[in-house]
Amino acid sequence: VLDGGCGGSTYDVAQGVLYAIGAENDSGEVPERPADVVNMSLGGGGYDAYFESVLQDAEARGVIVAASSGNDGASSVGYPARYDTTIAVGSVGFDGEVTSYSNRGENLDLVAPGGGNGAGILSLHKSEEGFTYTEGNGTSMAAPHAAGIFALIKGLHPDITPERVRSFIEAGVITQEMGDEGFDTLSGYGLLDAEKAINVALDDAAGTFRFPARFVLSDDELYFTEVMTAEVVITNTGEIPADVSEVTSSETWVTVERLDEQEDDAVGRWSIVVNGEGLEAGFYSSDVRSVGADEEGTEVVTTFKARLRIGKDGVGDVGVISVLLLSADSLAEVNSTMTTTADGYSYRLGVPEAGTYKIVAGGDIDFNGEVCTAGEACGYVLDGSEDTLTLEAASSGLDVIVRLNSDEQ
């Protein structure tokens, strides 16, 4: 579908995919046996709704689609690898490390051998003399490695769906961990492992595969000031039962206590208490580590960060607090202001007319544009309740009691 100079349009590539999967296309022809796996060692252009619909059609037909993430060393994956129904493949070099040229980011799924860092990948190259094998480097070499392993999976497990393959990737059962636990933007879910993929495909085809135990926390990070308490719930998203044996902190200013009352789907519920008394002003961080084992004796570990900020005056400083005046009926923002410890956390809001309102105050310590999310200071006038206020004239003494919001969002 591309011309001799390796050029073509997004539409051309989409037509090639339609032909490969046996769908209606401009050529008026379909292959005798449609593809089970499609590889796209190419990139360019941006989002295209038509191309996305073609790839969605491929997924609906059970076709696994792999594509190269791009060779710009960019912090985002290029198209078409970036589409949700496509498995985006980055590159590792001869030394097993992610290459500098490999695009990375939130949409990266995994990495595979792509050459570089000491050696290239033998690839078919076209020249004036014809086709020859030469060494090449790029995610265009990595994606076919992944597509080949997906073809092995399909050969052993013909009924497997692309969604099931992605669930294997996200669970880490067909990859090798390379960076942070689970997903990281540099290597995705890790280096694709052919042996692990074959074993998982065989077990899944036989109906004996179970996703390994995996502890997931209600919060990846918690933010505290001075003396505060939060609650963390640990659930097991795997299919093999597991229990948490202990949760410990790397710092003495954090204490952890197991709570007796459990949620139905939880394996542990823990109280996290931070006491910053005696600490100098500044920012502090502690790793809170949960350790357990599944019924097969395999250790299961996960961690999260507890972060503490102590104000310069030696007392708790919750940072910048936004105070919002909301319409009681529509919850639309009517007015707002900000206040800090330098202001003594006093605030003043203009009320356009008499009526019923809510006043909420909250922090945005993770800078996501939302106040009162998990781990942030939050409060309402009327001792933390969400009751409405009837304001007819200038009012004072409308104190907001701000507490740490530990609810899972």
CSV table of C-alpha atoms in Angstrom, one decimal:
chain,number,residue,atom,x,y,z
A,1,VAL,CA,0.0,0.0,0.0
A,2,LEU,CA,3.0,2.3,0.2
A,3,ASP,CA,5.0,3.5,-2.8
A,4,GLY,CA,8.6,2.5,-3.6
A,5,GLY,CA,9.9,5.3,-1.5
A,6,CYS,CA,8.2,4.1,1.6
A,7,GLY,CA,5.6,6.8,1.4
A,8,GLY,CA,1.8,6.8,1.5
A,9,SER,CA,-1.2,8.3,3.2
A,10,THR,CA,-3.0,7.3,6.4
A,11,TYR,CA,-5.9,6.3,4.1
A,12,ASP,CA,-3.5,4.0,2.1
A,13,VAL,CA,-2.4,2.2,5.3
A,14,ALA,CA,-6.0,1.9,6.5
A,15,GLN,CA,-6.9,0.2,3.2
A,16,GLY,CA,-4.0,-2.2,3.7
A,17,VAL,CA,-5.3,-3.1,7.1
A,18,LEU,CA,-8.8,-3.7,5.8
A,19,TYR,CA,-7.4,-6.0,3.1
A,20,ALA,CA,-5.3,-7.9,5.6
A,21,ILE,CA,-8.2,-8.6,8.0
A,22,GLY,CA,-10.5,-9.6,5.1
A,23,ALA,CA,-12.8,-6.6,5.3
A,24,GLU,CA,-14.3,-4.6,2.5
A,25,ASN,CA,-11.6,-2.3,0.9
A,26,ASP,CA,-11.0,-0.3,-2.3
A,27,SER,CA,-9.2,-3.1,-4.1
A,28,GLY,CA,-12.4,-5.2,-4.1
A,29,GLU,CA,-10.4,-8.2,-3.0
A,30,VAL,CA,-9.7,-10.1,0.2
A,31,PRO,CA,-7.1,-12.7,1.0
A,32,GLU,CA,-8.0,-16.4,1.0
A,33,ARG,CA,-7.0,-16.5,4.7
A,34,PRO,CA,-7.2,-13.1,6.6
A,35,ALA,CA,-4.5,-12.2,9.0
A,36,ASP,CA,-4.6,-13.1,12.7
A,37,VAL,CA,-1.9,-10.5,13.5
A,38,VAL,CA,-1.1,-7.2,11.8
A,39,ASN,CA,2.2,-5.4,12.2
A,40,MET,CA,2.7,-1.7,11.3
A,41,SER,CA,6.3,-0.7,11.3
A,42,LEU,CA,5.5,2.8,10.4
A,43,GLY,CA,4.4,6.1,11.9
A,44,GLY,CA,3.3,9.6,10.9
A,45,GLY,CA,0.4,11.9,11.0
A,46,GLY,CA,-1.9,12.4,13.9
A,47,TYR,CA,-5.2,11.1,15.1
A,48,ASP,CA,-7.6,10.0,12.3
A,49,ALA,CA,-11.1,8.9,13.1
A,50,TYR,CA,-11.4,6.7,10.0
A,51,PHE,CA,-8.2,4.9,10.7
A,52,GLU,CA,-9.3,4.4,14.3
A,53,SER,CA,-12.5,2.8,13.1
A,54,VAL,CA,-10.6,0.4,10.9
A,55,LEU,CA,-8.4,-0.7,13.8
A,56,GLN,CA,-11.5,-1.1,16.0
A,57,ASP,CA,-12.9,-3.4,13.2
A,58,ALA,CA,-9.7,-5.4,13.3
A,59,GLU,CA,-10.1,-5.9,17.1
A,60,ALA,CA,-13.7,-6.9,16.7
A,61,ARG,CA,-12.5,-9.6,14.3
A,62,GLY,CA,-10.0,-10.9,16.8
A,63,VAL,CA,-7.0,-9.5,15.0
A,64,ILE,CA,-4.0,-8.5,17.2
A,65,VAL,CA,-2.4,-5.3,15.9
A,66,ALA,CA,1.1,-4.2,16.8
A,67,ALA,CA,2.8,-0.9,15.8
A,68,SER,CA,6.1,0.8,16.4
A,69,SER,CA,6.1,3.6,19.0
A,70,GLY,CA,8.4,5.9,17.0
A,71,ASN,CA,12.0,6.8,16.8
A,72,ASP,CA,12.1,10.4,18.0
A,73,GLY,CA,13.0,9.7,21.6
A,74,ALA,CA,9.9,11.6,22.3
A,75,SER,CA,7.9,11.5,25.6
A,76,SER,CA,4.7,10.4,23.7
A,77,VAL,CA,3.9,7.5,21.4
A,78,GLY,CA,3.2,8.3,17.8
A,79,TYR,CA,0.3,7.2,15.6
A,80,PRO,CA,-0.9,4.6,14.7
A,81,ALA,CA,0.7,2.9,17.7
A,82,ARG,CA,-1.1,5.4,20.0
A,83,TYR,CA,-4.6,4.1,19.2
A,84,ASP,CA,-6.3,2.2,22.0
A,85,THR,CA,-6.8,-1.0,20.0
A,86,THR,CA,-3.1,-1.1,18.9
A,87,ILE,CA,-0.3,-2.5,21.0
A,88,ALA,CA,2.5,0.1,21.0
A,89,VAL,CA,6.0,-1.4,20.9
A,90,GLY,CA,9.1,0.4,21.9
A,91,SER,CA,12.7,-0.7,21.6
A,92,VAL,CA,15.5,-2.2,23.6
A,93,GLY,CA,19.1,-2.4,22.3
A,94,PHE,CA,21.7,-5.0,22.2
A,95,ASP,CA,22.5,-4.4,25.8
A,96,GLY,CA,18.9,-5.0,26.9
A,97,GLU,CA,18.3,-1.4,27.8
A,98,VAL,CA,15.6,0.9,26.4
A,99,THR,CA,17.2,2.8,23.5
A,100,SER,CA,17.4,6.6,23.5
A,101,TYR,CA,15.5,6.8,20.2
A,102,SER,CA,12.5,4.8,21.4
A,103,ASN,CA,9.4,6.9,21.9
A,104,ARG,CA,7.9,6.4,25.4
A,105,GLY,CA,4.9,7.7,27.3
A,106,GLU,CA,1.5,6.8,28.8
A,107,ASN,CA,0.4,4.9,25.7
A,108,LEU,CA,3.4,2.6,25.4
A,109,ASP,CA,2.5,-1.0,26.1
A,110,LEU,CA,5.9,-2.9,26.0
A,111,VAL,CA,9.3,-3.1,24.4
A,112,ALA,CA,11.1,-5.6,22.2
A,113,PRO,CA,14.5,-5.9,20.5
A,114,GLY,CA,15.0,-3.0,18.0
A,115,GLY,CA,18.7,-2.7,17.7
A,116,GLY,CA,21.2,-0.1,18.9
A,117,ASN,CA,23.4,0.2,21.9
A,118,GLY,CA,26.0,-2.1,20.3
A,119,ALA,CA,24.4,-4.0,17.4
A,120,GLY,CA,21.5,-3.8,14.9
A,121,ILE,CA,18.7,-6.1,13.8
A,122,LEU,CA,19.2,-7.9,10.4
A,123,SER,CA,16.4,-6.5,8.2
A,124,LEU,CA,15.5,-6.7,4.6
A,125,HIS,CA,16.7,-3.6,2.8
A,126,LYS,CA,15.8,-2.5,-0.7
A,127,SER,CA,18.5,-0.8,-2.9
A,128,GLU,CA,19.1,-0.4,-6.6
A,129,GLU,CA,20.8,-3.8,-6.6
A,130,GLY,CA,17.7,-5.5,-5.2
A,131,PHE,CA,16.9,-6.7,-1.7
A,132,THR,CA,19.7,-7.5,0.8
A,133,TYR,CA,19.9,-8.1,4.6
A,134,THR,CA,21.5,-5.3,6.5
A,135,GLU,CA,21.6,-4.2,10.2
A,136,GLY,CA,19.0,-1.7,11.2
A,137,ASN,CA,17.9,0.1,14.3
A,138,GLY,CA,14.4,1.3,15.2
A,139,THR,CA,11.1,0.5,16.7
A,140,SER,CA,10.2,-0.7,13.2
A,141,MET,CA,12.4,-3.6,14.0
A,142,ALA,CA,11.0,-4.0,17.5
A,143,ALA,CA,7.3,-4.2,16.5
A,144,PRO,CA,7.8,-7.3,14.2
A,145,HIS,CA,9.4,-9.1,17.1
A,146,ALA,CA,6.3,-8.5,19.1
A,147,ALA,CA,4.0,-9.4,16.2
A,148,GLY,CA,5.9,-12.7,15.8
A,149,ILE,CA,5.3,-13.6,19.5
A,150,PHE,CA,1.6,-12.7,19.1
A,151,ALA,CA,1.5,-15.0,16.1
A,152,LEU,CA,2.9,-17.8,18.3
A,153,ILE,CA,0.2,-17.1,20.9
A,154,LYS,CA,-2.5,-17.2,18.2
A,155,GLY,CA,-1.1,-20.4,16.8
A,156,LEU,CA,-1.3,-22.1,20.2
A,157,HIS,CA,-4.6,-20.4,21.2
A,158,PRO,CA,-6.6,-19.5,18.1
A,159,ASP,CA,-9.6,-18.2,20.0
A,160,ILE,CA,-7.7,-15.7,22.1
A,161,THR,CA,-8.9,-12.1,21.8
A,162,PRO,CA,-6.8,-9.0,21.5
A,163,GLU,CA,-8.3,-7.8,24.8
A,164,ARG,CA,-7.1,-11.0,26.5
A,165,VAL,CA,-3.6,-10.5,25.2
A,166,ARG,CA,-3.6,-6.9,26.5
A,167,SER,CA,-4.7,-8.2,29.9
A,168,PHE,CA,-1.7,-10.5,29.9
A,169,ILE,CA,0.6,-7.6,29.1
A,170,GLU,CA,-0.9,-5.4,31.8
A,171,ALA,CA,-0.6,-8.2,34.3
A,172,GLY,CA,3.0,-8.7,33.5
A,173,VAL,CA,2.6,-12.4,32.8
A,174,ILE,CA,4.2,-12.3,29.3
A,175,THR,CA,6.8,-9.6,29.9
A,176,GLN,CA,9.9,-9.1,32.0
A,177,GLU,CA,9.9,-6.2,34.4
A,178,MET,CA,12.4,-3.5,33.4
A,179,GLY,CA,11.5,-0.3,35.4
A,180,ASP,CA,9.1,0.5,38.2
A,181,GLU,CA,6.8,-2.1,39.4
A,182,GLY,CA,4.0,-2.6,36.9
A,183,PHE,CA,3.8,0.2,34.3
A,184,ASP,CA,6.4,2.8,33.6
A,185,THR,CA,6.5,5.3,30.7
A,186,LEU,CA,10.0,4.2,29.6
A,187,SER,CA,9.3,0.5,29.0
A,188,GLY,CA,5.5,0.2,29.3
A,189,TYR,CA,4.8,-3.1,31.0
A,190,GLY,CA,8.2,-4.5,30.3
A,191,LEU,CA,10.2,-6.5,27.8
A,192,LEU,CA,8.1,-9.0,25.8
A,193,ASP,CA,9.2,-12.6,26.7
A,194,ALA,CA,8.5,-15.3,24.1
A,195,GLU,CA,8.8,-18.3,26.6
A,196,LYS,CA,6.4,-16.7,29.1
A,197,ALA,CA,4.0,-15.9,26.3
A,198,ILE,CA,4.0,-19.5,25.0
A,199,ASN,CA,3.5,-21.0,28.5
A,200,VAL,CA,0.6,-18.6,29.3
A,201,ALA,CA,-1.0,-19.2,25.9
A,202,LEU,CA,-0.9,-23.0,26.5
A,203,ASP,CA,-2.3,-22.7,30.0
A,204,ASP,CA,-5.0,-20.3,28.9
A,205,ALA,CA,-6.0,-22.5,26.0
A,206,ALA,CA,-6.3,-25.5,28.4
A,207,GLY,CA,-8.4,-23.4,30.8
A,208,THR,CA,-5.8,-23.7,33.6
A,209,PHE,CA,-4.3,-20.2,33.6
A,210,ARG,CA,-5.0,-17.9,36.6
A,211,PHE,CA,-3.8,-14.3,36.9
A,212,PRO,CA,-1.3,-14.1,39.7
A,213,ALA,CA,-2.1,-12.3,42.9
A,214,ARG,CA,-1.5,-8.6,42.7
A,215,PHE,CA,-2.1,-6.1,45.5
A,216,VAL,CA,-3.6,-2.8,44.4
A,217,LEU,CA,-3.9,0.1,46.8
A,218,SER,CA,-6.8,2.6,47.1
A,219,ASP,CA,-4.1,5.4,46.9
A,220,ASP,CA,-0.7,5.4,45.3
A,221,GLU,CA,0.3,8.5,47.2
A,222,LEU,CA,-1.0,10.2,50.3
A,223,TYR,CA,-0.2,13.8,51.3
A,224,PHE,CA,-0.1,14.8,55.0
A,225,THR,CA,0.6,17.9,57.1
A,226,GLU,CA,1.7,17.7,60.8
A,227,VAL,CA,-0.5,15.0,62.5
A,228,MET,CA,-3.0,13.3,60.3
A,229,THR,CA,-4.6,9.9,59.7
A,230,ALA,CA,-5.7,8.3,56.5
A,231,GLU,CA,-7.0,4.9,55.5
A,232,VAL,CA,-5.6,2.6,52.8
A,233,VAL,CA,-7.5,-0.4,51.4
A,234,ILE,CA,-5.6,-3.2,49.7
A,235,THR,CA,-7.3,-5.4,47.2
A,236,ASN,CA,-6.1,-8.4,45.2
A,237,THR,CA,-6.9,-8.0,41.5
A,238,GLY,CA,-5.5,-11.5,40.6
A,239,GLU,CA,-7.2,-14.8,40.5
A,240,ILE,CA,-4.9,-16.6,42.9
A,241,PRO,CA,-6.0,-15.8,46.6
A,242,ALA,CA,-3.5,-14.0,48.7
A,243,ASP,CA,-3.2,-12.4,52.1
A,244,VAL,CA,-1.3,-9.4,53.4
A,245,SER,CA,1.0,-10.3,56.3
A,246,GLU,CA,2.4,-6.9,57.1
A,247,VAL,CA,2.5,-3.2,56.1
A,248,THR,CA,5.6,-1.3,57.2
A,249,SER,CA,7.0,2.2,56.7
A,250,SER,CA,10.6,3.2,56.0
A,251,GLU,CA,10.3,6.3,58.3
A,252,THR,CA,9.6,6.5,62.0
A,253,TRP,CA,7.1,9.4,61.6
A,254,VAL,CA,4.7,7.0,59.9
A,255,THR,CA,2.9,4.3,61.9
A,256,VAL,CA,0.7,1.7,60.4
A,257,GLU,CA,-2.1,-0.2,62.1
A,258,ARG,CA,-4.4,-2.9,60.7
A,259,LEU,CA,-8.1,-2.3,61.0
A,260,ASP,CA,-10.4,-5.1,61.9
A,261,GLU,CA,-13.3,-4.2,59.8
A,262,GLN,CA,-12.7,-5.3,56.2
A,263,GLU,CA,-14.4,-4.4,52.9
A,264,ASP,CA,-15.9,-7.4,51.0
A,265,ASP,CA,-13.4,-7.4,48.2
A,266,ALA,CA,-10.4,-6.3,50.2
A,267,VAL,CA,-7.5,-8.3,51.6
A,268,GLY,CA,-6.5,-5.6,54.1
A,269,ARG,CA,-7.6,-2.3,55.5
A,270,TRP,CA,-4.9,-0.1,57.2
A,271,SER,CA,-4.8,3.1,59.2
A,272,ILE,CA,-1.8,5.3,58.2
A,273,VAL,CA,-0.9,7.8,60.9
A,274,VAL,CA,1.6,10.6,60.4
A,275,ASN,CA,3.1,12.5,63.2
A,276,GLY,CA,5.5,15.3,62.1
A,277,GLU,CA,6.1,16.7,65.6
A,278,GLY,CA,9.7,17.6,66.1
A,279,LEU,CA,10.5,17.6,62.4
A,280,GLU,CA,12.0,20.7,60.9
A,281,ALA,CA,10.2,22.6,58.2
A,282,GLY,CA,10.3,20.9,54.8
A,283,PHE,CA,9.1,18.1,52.8
A,284,TYR,CA,9.4,14.4,53.7
A,285,SER,CA,8.7,11.1,52.0
A,286,SER,CA,8.3,7.6,53.3
A,287,ASP,CA,7.8,4.3,51.4
A,288,VAL,CA,5.0,2.3,52.9
A,289,ARG,CA,5.4,-1.4,51.9
A,290,SER,CA,2.8,-4.1,52.0
A,291,VAL,CA,4.0,-7.7,51.9
A,292,GLY,CA,2.0,-10.9,51.6
A,293,ALA,CA,1.9,-14.3,49.8
A,294,ASP,CA,-0.5,-16.1,47.6
A,295,GLU,CA,-1.8,-19.6,48.3
A,296,GLU,CA,1.1,-21.1,46.3
A,297,GLY,CA,3.6,-19.3,48.5
A,298,THR,CA,4.7,-16.7,46.1
A,299,GLU,CA,5.5,-13.4,47.7
A,300,VAL,CA,3.4,-10.4,46.7
A,301,VAL,CA,4.7,-6.9,47.4
A,302,THR,CA,3.5,-3.4,46.6
A,303,THR,CA,4.4,0.1,47.9
A,304,PHE,CA,3.1,3.6,48.0
A,305,LYS,CA,4.4,7.0,49.1
A,306,ALA,CA,3.4,8.9,52.2
A,307,ARG,CA,4.4,12.5,51.8
A,308,LEU,CA,4.6,15.1,54.6
A,309,ARG,CA,4.9,18.8,54.5
A,310,ILE,CA,5.8,20.8,57.6
A,311,GLY,CA,5.4,24.6,57.6
A,312,LYS,CA,8.1,27.0,58.2
A,313,ASP,CA,6.6,28.2,61.5
A,314,GLY,CA,6.8,24.6,62.8
A,315,VAL,CA,3.1,24.0,62.6
A,316,GLY,CA,1.0,22.3,60.0
A,317,ASP,CA,0.9,24.1,56.7
A,318,VAL,CA,-1.7,22.7,54.2
A,319,GLY,CA,-0.4,25.0,51.5
A,320,VAL,CA,-2.6,27.1,49.2
A,321,ILE,CA,-6.3,26.6,49.9
A,322,SER,CA,-9.0,27.5,47.4
A,323,VAL,CA,-12.2,28.7,48.9
A,324,LEU,CA,-15.2,28.3,46.6
A,325,LEU,CA,-18.7,29.8,46.8
A,326,LEU,CA,-21.1,27.4,45.0
A,327,SER,CA,-24.7,27.7,44.1
A,328,ALA,CA,-26.7,25.3,46.3
A,329,ASP,CA,-28.9,24.3,43.4
A,330,SER,CA,-26.6,23.9,40.5
A,331,LEU,CA,-23.2,23.6,42.4
A,332,ALA,CA,-21.9,26.1,39.8
A,333,GLU,CA,-19.0,28.2,41.0
A,334,VAL,CA,-20.2,31.7,41.9
A,335,ASN,CA,-17.0,33.2,43.3
A,336,SER,CA,-13.7,32.0,44.6
A,337,THR,CA,-10.5,33.1,46.4
A,338,MET,CA,-7.3,31.6,47.7
A,339,THR,CA,-5.6,31.8,51.1
A,340,THR,CA,-2.4,30.6,52.7
A,341,THR,CA,-0.8,30.4,56.1
A,342,ALA,CA,0.7,33.8,55.5
A,343,ASP,CA,-2.9,35.1,55.5
A,344,GLY,CA,-3.7,33.2,58.6
A,345,TYR,CA,-6.0,31.2,56.4
A,346,SER,CA,-8.6,34.0,56.5
A,347,TYR,CA,-10.8,34.5,53.4
A,348,ARG,CA,-13.2,37.0,52.0
A,349,LEU,CA,-15.8,36.2,49.3
A,350,GLY,CA,-18.2,38.5,47.4
A,351,VAL,CA,-21.8,37.3,47.3
A,352,PRO,CA,-23.7,38.7,44.3
A,353,GLU,CA,-27.2,38.3,45.8
A,354,ALA,CA,-29.1,36.8,48.7
A,355,GLY,CA,-29.7,33.1,48.3
A,356,THR,CA,-28.6,29.6,49.3
A,357,TYR,CA,-25.0,28.6,48.8
A,358,LYS,CA,-22.3,26.1,49.8
A,359,ILE,CA,-18.8,27.1,50.8
A,360,VAL,CA,-16.1,24.5,50.3
A,361,ALA,CA,-12.3,24.9,50.9
A,362,GLY,CA,-9.7,22.5,49.6
A,363,GLY,CA,-6.2,22.0,48.5
A,364,ASP,CA,-4.8,20.9,45.1
A,365,ILE,CA,-1.4,19.4,46.3
A,366,ASP,CA,-1.1,17.2,43.2
A,367,PHE,CA,-1.9,20.1,40.8
A,368,ASN,CA,-4.6,18.2,38.9
A,369,GLY,CA,-7.0,21.2,38.8
A,370,GLU,CA,-9.4,19.6,41.3
A,371,VAL,CA,-9.7,20.3,45.0
A,372,CYS,CA,-10.7,17.9,47.7
A,373,THR,CA,-9.4,14.8,46.0
A,374,ALA,CA,-7.8,11.9,47.9
A,375,GLY,CA,-5.0,13.0,50.2
A,376,GLU,CA,-5.8,16.7,50.0
A,377,ALA,CA,-7.2,19.1,52.6
A,378,CYS,CA,-10.9,19.6,52.3
A,379,GLY,CA,-13.7,21.1,54.3
A,380,TYR,CA,-17.1,22.8,54.3
A,381,VAL,CA,-18.6,25.5,56.4
A,382,LEU,CA,-20.8,24.1,59.2
A,383,ASP,CA,-18.3,21.8,60.8
A,384,GLY,CA,-17.5,19.8,57.6
A,385,SER,CA,-21.1,19.1,56.6
A,386,GLU,CA,-22.3,19.8,53.1
A,387,ASP,CA,-25.4,21.7,54.3
A,388,THR,CA,-26.4,24.8,52.5
A,389,LEU,CA,-26.1,28.4,53.9
A,390,THR,CA,-28.7,31.1,53.5
A,391,LEU,CA,-26.8,34.3,52.9
A,392,GLU,CA,-28.8,37.6,52.9
A,393,ALA,CA,-26.2,40.1,54.1
A,394,ALA,CA,-22.6,40.3,55.0
A,395,SER,CA,-21.6,37.4,57.2
A,396,SER,CA,-18.5,36.7,59.3
A,397,GLY,CA,-17.3,33.8,61.4
A,398,LEU,CA,-18.0,31.2,58.6
A,399,ASP,CA,-15.1,29.0,59.6
A,400,VAL,CA,-14.2,26.0,57.5
A,401,ILE,CA,-12.8,23.0,59.3
A,402,VAL,CA,-10.3,21.5,56.9
A,403,ARG,CA,-9.4,17.8,57.2
A,404,LEU,CA,-7.4,15.4,55.2
A,405,ASN,CA,-9.6,13.7,52.6
A,406,SER,CA,-8.7,10.1,52.5
A,407,ASP,CA,-11.6,8.8,50.5
A,408,GLU,CA,-10.8,6.9,47.3
A,409,GLN,CA,-11.7,8.9,44.3
